[in-house]
mmCIF file of C-alpha atoms in Angstrom:
data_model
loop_
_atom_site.group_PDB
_atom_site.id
_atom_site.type_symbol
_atom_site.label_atom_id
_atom_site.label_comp_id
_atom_site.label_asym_id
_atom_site.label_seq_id
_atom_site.Cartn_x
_atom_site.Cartn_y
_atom_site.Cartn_z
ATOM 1 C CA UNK A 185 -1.305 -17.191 0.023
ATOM 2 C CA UNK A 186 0.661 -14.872 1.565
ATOM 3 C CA UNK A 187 0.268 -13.075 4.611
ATOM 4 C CA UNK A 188 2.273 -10.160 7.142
ATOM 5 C CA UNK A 189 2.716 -9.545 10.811
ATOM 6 C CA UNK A 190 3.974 -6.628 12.189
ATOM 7 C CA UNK A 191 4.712 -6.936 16.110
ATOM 8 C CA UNK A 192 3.784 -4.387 17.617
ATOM 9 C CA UNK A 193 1.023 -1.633 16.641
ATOM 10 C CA UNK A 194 3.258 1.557 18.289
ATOM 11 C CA UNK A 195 6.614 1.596 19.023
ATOM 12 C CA UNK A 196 8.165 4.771 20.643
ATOM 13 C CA UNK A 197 11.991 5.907 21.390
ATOM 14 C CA UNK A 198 14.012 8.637 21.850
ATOM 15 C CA UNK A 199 15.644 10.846 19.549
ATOM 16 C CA UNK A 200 19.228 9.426 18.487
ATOM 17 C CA UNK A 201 18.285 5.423 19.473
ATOM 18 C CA UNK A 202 17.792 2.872 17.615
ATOM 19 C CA UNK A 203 15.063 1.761 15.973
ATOM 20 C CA UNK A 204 13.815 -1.799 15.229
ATOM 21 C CA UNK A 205 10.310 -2.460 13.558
ATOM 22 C CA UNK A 206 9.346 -5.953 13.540
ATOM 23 C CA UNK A 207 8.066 -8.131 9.956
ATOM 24 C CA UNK A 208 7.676 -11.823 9.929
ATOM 25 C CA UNK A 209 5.974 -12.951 6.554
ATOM 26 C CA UNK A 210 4.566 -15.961 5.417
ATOM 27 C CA UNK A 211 4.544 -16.914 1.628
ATOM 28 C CA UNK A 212 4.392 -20.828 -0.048
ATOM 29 C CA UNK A 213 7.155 -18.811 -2.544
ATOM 30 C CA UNK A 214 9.829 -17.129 -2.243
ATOM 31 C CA UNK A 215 8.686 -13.400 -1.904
ATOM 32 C CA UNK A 216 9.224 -9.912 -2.256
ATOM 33 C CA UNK A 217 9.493 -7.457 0.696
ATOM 34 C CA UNK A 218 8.886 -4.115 0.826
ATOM 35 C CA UNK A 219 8.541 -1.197 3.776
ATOM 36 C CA UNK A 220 6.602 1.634 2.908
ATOM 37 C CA UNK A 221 6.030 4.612 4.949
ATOM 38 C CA UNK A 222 3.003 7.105 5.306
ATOM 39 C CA UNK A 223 3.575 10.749 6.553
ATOM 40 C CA UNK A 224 0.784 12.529 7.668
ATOM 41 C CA UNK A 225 -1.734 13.485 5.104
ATOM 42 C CA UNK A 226 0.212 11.558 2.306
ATOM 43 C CA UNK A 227 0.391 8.712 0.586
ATOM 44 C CA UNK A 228 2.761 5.552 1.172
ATOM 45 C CA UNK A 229 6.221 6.311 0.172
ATOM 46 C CA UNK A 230 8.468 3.367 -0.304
ATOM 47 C CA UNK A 231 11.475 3.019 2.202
ATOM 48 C CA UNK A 232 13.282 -0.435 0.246
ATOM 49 C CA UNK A 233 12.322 -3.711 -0.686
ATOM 50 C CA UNK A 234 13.749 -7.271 -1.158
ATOM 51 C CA UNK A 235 13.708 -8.755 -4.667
ATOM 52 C CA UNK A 236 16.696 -11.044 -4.466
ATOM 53 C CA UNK A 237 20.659 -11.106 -4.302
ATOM 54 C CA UNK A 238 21.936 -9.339 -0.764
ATOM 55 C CA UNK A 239 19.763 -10.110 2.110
ATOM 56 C CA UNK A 240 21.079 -6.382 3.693
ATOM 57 C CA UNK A 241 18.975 -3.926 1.971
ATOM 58 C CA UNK A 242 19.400 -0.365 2.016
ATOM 59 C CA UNK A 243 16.976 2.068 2.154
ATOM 60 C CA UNK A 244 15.953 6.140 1.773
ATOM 61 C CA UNK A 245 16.862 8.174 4.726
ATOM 62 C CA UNK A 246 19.521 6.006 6.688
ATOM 63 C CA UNK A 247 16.762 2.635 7.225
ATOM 64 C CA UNK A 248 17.916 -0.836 6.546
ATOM 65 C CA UNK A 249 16.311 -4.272 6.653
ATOM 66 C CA UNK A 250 17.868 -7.727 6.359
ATOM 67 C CA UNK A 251 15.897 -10.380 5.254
ATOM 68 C CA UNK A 252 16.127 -13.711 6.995
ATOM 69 C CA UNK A 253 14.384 -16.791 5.615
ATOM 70 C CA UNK A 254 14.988 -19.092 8.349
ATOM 71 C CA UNK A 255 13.521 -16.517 10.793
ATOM 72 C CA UNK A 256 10.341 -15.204 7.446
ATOM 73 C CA UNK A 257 11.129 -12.173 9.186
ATOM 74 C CA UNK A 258 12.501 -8.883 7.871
ATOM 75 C CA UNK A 259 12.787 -6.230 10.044
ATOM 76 C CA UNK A 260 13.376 -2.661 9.418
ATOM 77 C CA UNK A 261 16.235 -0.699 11.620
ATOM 78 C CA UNK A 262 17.661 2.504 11.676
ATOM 79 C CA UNK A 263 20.854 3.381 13.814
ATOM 80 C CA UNK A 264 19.582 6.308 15.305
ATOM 81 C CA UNK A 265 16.130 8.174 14.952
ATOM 82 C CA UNK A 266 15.207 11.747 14.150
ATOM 83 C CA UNK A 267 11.955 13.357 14.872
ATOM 84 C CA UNK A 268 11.194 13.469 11.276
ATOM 85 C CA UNK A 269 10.964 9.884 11.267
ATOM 86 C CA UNK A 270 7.586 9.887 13.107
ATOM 87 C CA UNK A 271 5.732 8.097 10.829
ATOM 88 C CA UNK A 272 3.320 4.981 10.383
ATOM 89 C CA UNK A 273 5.278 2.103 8.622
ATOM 90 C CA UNK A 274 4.185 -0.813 6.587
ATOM 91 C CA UNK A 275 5.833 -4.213 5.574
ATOM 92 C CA UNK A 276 4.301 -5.457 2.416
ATOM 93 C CA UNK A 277 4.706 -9.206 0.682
ATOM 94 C CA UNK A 278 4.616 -9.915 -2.709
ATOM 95 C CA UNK A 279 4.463 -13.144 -4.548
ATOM 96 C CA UNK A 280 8.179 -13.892 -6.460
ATOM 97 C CA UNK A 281 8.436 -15.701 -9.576
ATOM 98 C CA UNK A 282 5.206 -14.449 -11.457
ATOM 99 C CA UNK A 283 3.519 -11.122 -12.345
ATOM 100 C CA UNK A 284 0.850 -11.340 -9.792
ATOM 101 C CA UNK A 285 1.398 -7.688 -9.133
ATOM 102 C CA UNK A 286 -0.718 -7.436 -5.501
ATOM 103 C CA UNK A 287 0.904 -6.549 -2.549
ATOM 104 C CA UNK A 288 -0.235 -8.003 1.000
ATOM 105 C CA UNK A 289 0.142 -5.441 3.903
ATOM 106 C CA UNK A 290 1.056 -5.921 7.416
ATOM 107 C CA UNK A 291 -1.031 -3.660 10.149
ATOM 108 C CA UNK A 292 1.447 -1.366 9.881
ATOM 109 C CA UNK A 293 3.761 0.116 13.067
ATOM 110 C CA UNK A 294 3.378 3.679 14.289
ATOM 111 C CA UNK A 295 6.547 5.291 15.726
ATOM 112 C CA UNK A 296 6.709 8.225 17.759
ATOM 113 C CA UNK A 297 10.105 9.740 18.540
ATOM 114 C CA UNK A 298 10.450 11.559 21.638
ATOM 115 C CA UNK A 299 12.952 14.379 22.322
ATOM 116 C CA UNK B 1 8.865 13.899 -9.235
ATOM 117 C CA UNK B 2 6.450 12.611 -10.655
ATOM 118 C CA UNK B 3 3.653 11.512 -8.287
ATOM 119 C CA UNK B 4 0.136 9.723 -8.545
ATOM 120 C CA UNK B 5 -2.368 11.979 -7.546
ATOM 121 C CA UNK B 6 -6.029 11.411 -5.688
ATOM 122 C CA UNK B 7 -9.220 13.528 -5.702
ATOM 123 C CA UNK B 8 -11.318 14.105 -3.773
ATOM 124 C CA UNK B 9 -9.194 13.753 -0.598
ATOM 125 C CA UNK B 10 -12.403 13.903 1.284
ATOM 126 C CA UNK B 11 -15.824 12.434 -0.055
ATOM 127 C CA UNK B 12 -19.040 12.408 2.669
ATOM 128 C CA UNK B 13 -21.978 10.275 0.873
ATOM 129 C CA UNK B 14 -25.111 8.935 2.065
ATOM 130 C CA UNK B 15 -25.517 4.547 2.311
ATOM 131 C CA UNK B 16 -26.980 3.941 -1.326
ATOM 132 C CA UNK B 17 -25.514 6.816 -3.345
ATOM 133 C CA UNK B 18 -23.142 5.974 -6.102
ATOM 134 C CA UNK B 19 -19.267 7.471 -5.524
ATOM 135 C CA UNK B 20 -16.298 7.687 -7.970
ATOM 136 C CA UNK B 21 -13.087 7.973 -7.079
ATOM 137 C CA UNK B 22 -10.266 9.631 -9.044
ATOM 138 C CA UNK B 23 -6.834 9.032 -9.520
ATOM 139 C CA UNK B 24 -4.102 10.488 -11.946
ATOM 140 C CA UNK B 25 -1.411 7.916 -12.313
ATOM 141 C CA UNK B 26 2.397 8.604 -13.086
ATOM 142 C CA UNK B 27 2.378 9.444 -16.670
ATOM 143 C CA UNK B 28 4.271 6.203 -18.483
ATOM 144 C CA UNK B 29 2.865 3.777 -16.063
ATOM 145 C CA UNK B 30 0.835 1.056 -17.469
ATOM 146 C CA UNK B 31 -0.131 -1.185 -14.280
ATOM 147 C CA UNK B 32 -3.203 0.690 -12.056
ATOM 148 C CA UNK B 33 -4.278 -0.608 -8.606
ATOM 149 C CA UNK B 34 -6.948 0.141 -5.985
ATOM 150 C CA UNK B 35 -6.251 -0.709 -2.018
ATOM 151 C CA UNK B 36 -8.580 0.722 0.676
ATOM 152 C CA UNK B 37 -7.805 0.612 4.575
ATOM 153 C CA UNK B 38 -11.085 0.716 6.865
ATOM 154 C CA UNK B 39 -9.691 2.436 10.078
ATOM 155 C CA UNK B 40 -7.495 0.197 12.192
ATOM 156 C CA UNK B 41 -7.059 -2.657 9.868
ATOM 157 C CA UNK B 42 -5.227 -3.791 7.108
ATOM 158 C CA UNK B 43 -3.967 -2.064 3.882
ATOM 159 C CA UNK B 44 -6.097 -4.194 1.624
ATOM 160 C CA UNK B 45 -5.652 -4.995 -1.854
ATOM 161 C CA UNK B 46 -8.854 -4.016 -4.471
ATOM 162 C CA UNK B 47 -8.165 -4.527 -7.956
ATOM 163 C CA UNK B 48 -5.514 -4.561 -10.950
ATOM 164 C CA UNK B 49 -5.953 -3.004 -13.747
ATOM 165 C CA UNK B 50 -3.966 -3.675 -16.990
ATOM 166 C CA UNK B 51 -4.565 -2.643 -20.679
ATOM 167 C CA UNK B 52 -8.556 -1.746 -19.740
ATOM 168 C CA UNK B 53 -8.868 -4.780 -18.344
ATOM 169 C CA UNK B 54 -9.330 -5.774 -14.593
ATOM 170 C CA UNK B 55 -5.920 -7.859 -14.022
ATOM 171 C CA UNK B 56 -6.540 -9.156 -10.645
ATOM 172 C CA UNK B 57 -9.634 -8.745 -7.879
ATOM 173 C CA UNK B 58 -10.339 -9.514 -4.366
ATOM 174 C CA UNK B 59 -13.213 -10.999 -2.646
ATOM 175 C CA UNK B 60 -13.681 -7.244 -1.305
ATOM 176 C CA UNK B 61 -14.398 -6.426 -5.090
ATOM 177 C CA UNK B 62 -17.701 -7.141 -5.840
ATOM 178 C CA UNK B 63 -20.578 -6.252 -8.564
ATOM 179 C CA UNK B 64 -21.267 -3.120 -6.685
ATOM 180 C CA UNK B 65 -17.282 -1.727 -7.559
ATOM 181 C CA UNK B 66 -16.300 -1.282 -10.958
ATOM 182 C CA UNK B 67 -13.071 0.649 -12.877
ATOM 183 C CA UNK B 68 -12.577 2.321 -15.773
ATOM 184 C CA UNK B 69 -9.558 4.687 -17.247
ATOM 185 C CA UNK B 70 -12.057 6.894 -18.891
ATOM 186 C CA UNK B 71 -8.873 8.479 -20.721
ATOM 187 C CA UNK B 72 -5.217 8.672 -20.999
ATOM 188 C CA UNK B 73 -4.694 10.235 -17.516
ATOM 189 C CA UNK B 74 -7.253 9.394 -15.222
ATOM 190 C CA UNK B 75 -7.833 5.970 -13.317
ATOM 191 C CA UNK B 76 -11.586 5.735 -11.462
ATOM 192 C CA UNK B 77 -12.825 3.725 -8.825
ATOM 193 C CA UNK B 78 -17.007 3.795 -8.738
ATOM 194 C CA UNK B 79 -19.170 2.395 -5.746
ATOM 195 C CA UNK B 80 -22.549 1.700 -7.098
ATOM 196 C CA UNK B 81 -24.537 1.663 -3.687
ATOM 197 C CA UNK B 82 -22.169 2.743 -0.980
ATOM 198 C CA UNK B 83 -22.749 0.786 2.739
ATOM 199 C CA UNK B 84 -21.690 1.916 5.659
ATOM 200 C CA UNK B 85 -18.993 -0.743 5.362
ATOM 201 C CA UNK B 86 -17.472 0.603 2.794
ATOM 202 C CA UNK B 87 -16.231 3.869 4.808
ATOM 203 C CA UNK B 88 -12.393 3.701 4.416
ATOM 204 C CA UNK B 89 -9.495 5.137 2.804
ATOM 205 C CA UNK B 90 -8.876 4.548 -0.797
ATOM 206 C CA UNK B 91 -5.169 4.115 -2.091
ATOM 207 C CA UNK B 92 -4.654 4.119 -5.927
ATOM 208 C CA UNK B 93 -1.574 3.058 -7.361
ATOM 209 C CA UNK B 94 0.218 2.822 -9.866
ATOM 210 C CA UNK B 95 3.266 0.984 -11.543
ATOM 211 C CA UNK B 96 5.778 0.827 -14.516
ATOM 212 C CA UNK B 97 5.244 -3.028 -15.078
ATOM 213 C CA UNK B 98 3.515 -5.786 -13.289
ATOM 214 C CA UNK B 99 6.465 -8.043 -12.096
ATOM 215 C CA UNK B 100 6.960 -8.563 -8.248
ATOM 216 C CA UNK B 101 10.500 -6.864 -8.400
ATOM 217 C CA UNK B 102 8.774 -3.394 -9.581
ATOM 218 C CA UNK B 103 7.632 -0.696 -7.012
ATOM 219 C CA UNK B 104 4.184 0.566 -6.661
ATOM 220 C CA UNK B 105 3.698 4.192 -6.077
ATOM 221 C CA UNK B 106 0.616 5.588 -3.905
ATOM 222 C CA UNK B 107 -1.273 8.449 -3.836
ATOM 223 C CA UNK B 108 -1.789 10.541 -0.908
ATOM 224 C CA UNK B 109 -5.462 8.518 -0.418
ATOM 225 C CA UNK B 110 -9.452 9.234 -0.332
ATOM 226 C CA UNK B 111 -11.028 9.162 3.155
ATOM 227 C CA UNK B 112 -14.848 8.143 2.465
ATOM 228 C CA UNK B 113 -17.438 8.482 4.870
ATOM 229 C CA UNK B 114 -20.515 7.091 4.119
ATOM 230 C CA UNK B 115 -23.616 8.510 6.911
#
C-alpha cells in the first residue's frame, strides 16, 4: 500500500523567497510522484510528476522537485515566490510497474505569500 | 484546452435522498475516476472506471454508490441514500490511459452538503 505525508498543513513566506513544501512517501514499489495544485474555486492542476529517469523534475511555472529514495521524500521548491502562487498543494503516489491507475494523496500544504 | 468539467458545483440534499453527480471528461480519454475530500482530510480515491466497467474501488465505495457513462460524454457518480457522512467534495477525473506514468486531469469539483 502506499501512503503520503506532507509536513506541514500551512506554510507562509514572503514574496521573492524560497519556497520548500515537504513529501515523504511510502510505497512497497517503486512509485510515481506527482504535485498537483488547486486554485481557488478550481480543480487540481498538475505542477510535475516523477515516472523515472532524472530524479530533478521540472515543473509549470518555475517549481521543481527532486526525488530522493533514500530520504522517500520528494519535495517541491521554487526559487522565489509570487503572490500568484497562493495556492493549496498536493503530493500524490502512484503505484509503478502496473496499471493500477489510483492515485494516493497527501493532506495537502496551503501556502500563503505575503507582500 | 481541453478540460474535464463538473456540474453541479453546488448540490444541498437531505440524509436519504438519492444524488447524481456529473462530469464531462476530456473528449479522447478512456480512463474515468471519482475522488471526494470531506473537509480537512485527505483527497481520497472512489472508483475507476474503464470500458463501462468499474476498474478499481475503495472500501469508501459501497452498494449505496454506483457509476455509469450514460453516453459518449458524460461520466455520473449516484448516491443512493445520502448520510451526513457523505458531505464532501467530489473530484472526477479523467485520463488518456491507465498506466502510472499518465496524468490525471480534475475537474474544478462538487461541494455536497447533505442537511
Amino acid at each position: 500500500a502506499q501512503s503520503v505525508t506532507q509536513l506541514g498543513s500551512h506554510v507562509s513566506v514572503s514574496e521573492g523567497a524560497l519556497v520548500l513544501l515537504r513529501c515523504n512517501y511510502s510505497s512497497s514499489v517503486p512509485p510515481y510522484l506527482f504535485w498537483y495544485v488547486q486554485y481557488p474555486n478550481q480543480g487540481l492542476q498538475l505542477l510535475l510528476k516523477y515516472t523515472t529517469g532524472a530524479t530533478l523534475v521540472k515543473g509549470i511555472n518555475g517549481f521543481e522537485a527532486e526525488f530522493k529514495k533514500s530520504e522517500t521524500s520528494f519535495h517541491l521548491t521554487k526559487p522565489s515566490a509570487h503572490m500568484s502562487d497562493a495556492a493549496e498543494y498536493f503530493c500524490a503516489v502512484r503505484r509503478g510497474g502496473t496499471s493500477y491507475g489510483k492515485l494516493t494523496f497527501g493532506q495537502g500544504t496551503i501556502l500563503t505569500v505575503h507582500p | 484546452e481541453p478540460e474535464v468539467t463538473q456540474t453541479p458545483s453546488h448540490q444541498v440534499t437531505q440524509m436519504g435522498q438519492e444524488v447524481i453527480l456529473r462530469c464531462v471528461p476530456i473528449s479522447n480519454h478512456l480512463y474515468f475516476y471519482w475522488y471526494r475530500q470531506i473537509l480537512g482530510q485527505k483527497v481520497e480515491f472512489l472508483v475507476s472506471f474503464y470500458n463501462n466497467e468499474i476498474s478499481e474501488k475503495s472500501e469508501i465505495f459501497d452498494d449505496q454508490f454506483s457509476v455509469e457513462r450514460p453516453d459518449g460524454s458524460n461520466f455520473t457518480l449516484k448516491i443512493r441514500s445520502t448520510k451526513l457522512e457523505d458531505s464532501a467534495m467530489y473530484f472526477c477525473a479523467s485520463s488518456e490511459g491507465l498506466a502510472g506514468v499518465e496524468t490525471q486531469y480534475f475537474g474544478p469539483g462538487t461541494r455536497l452538503l447533505v442537511l
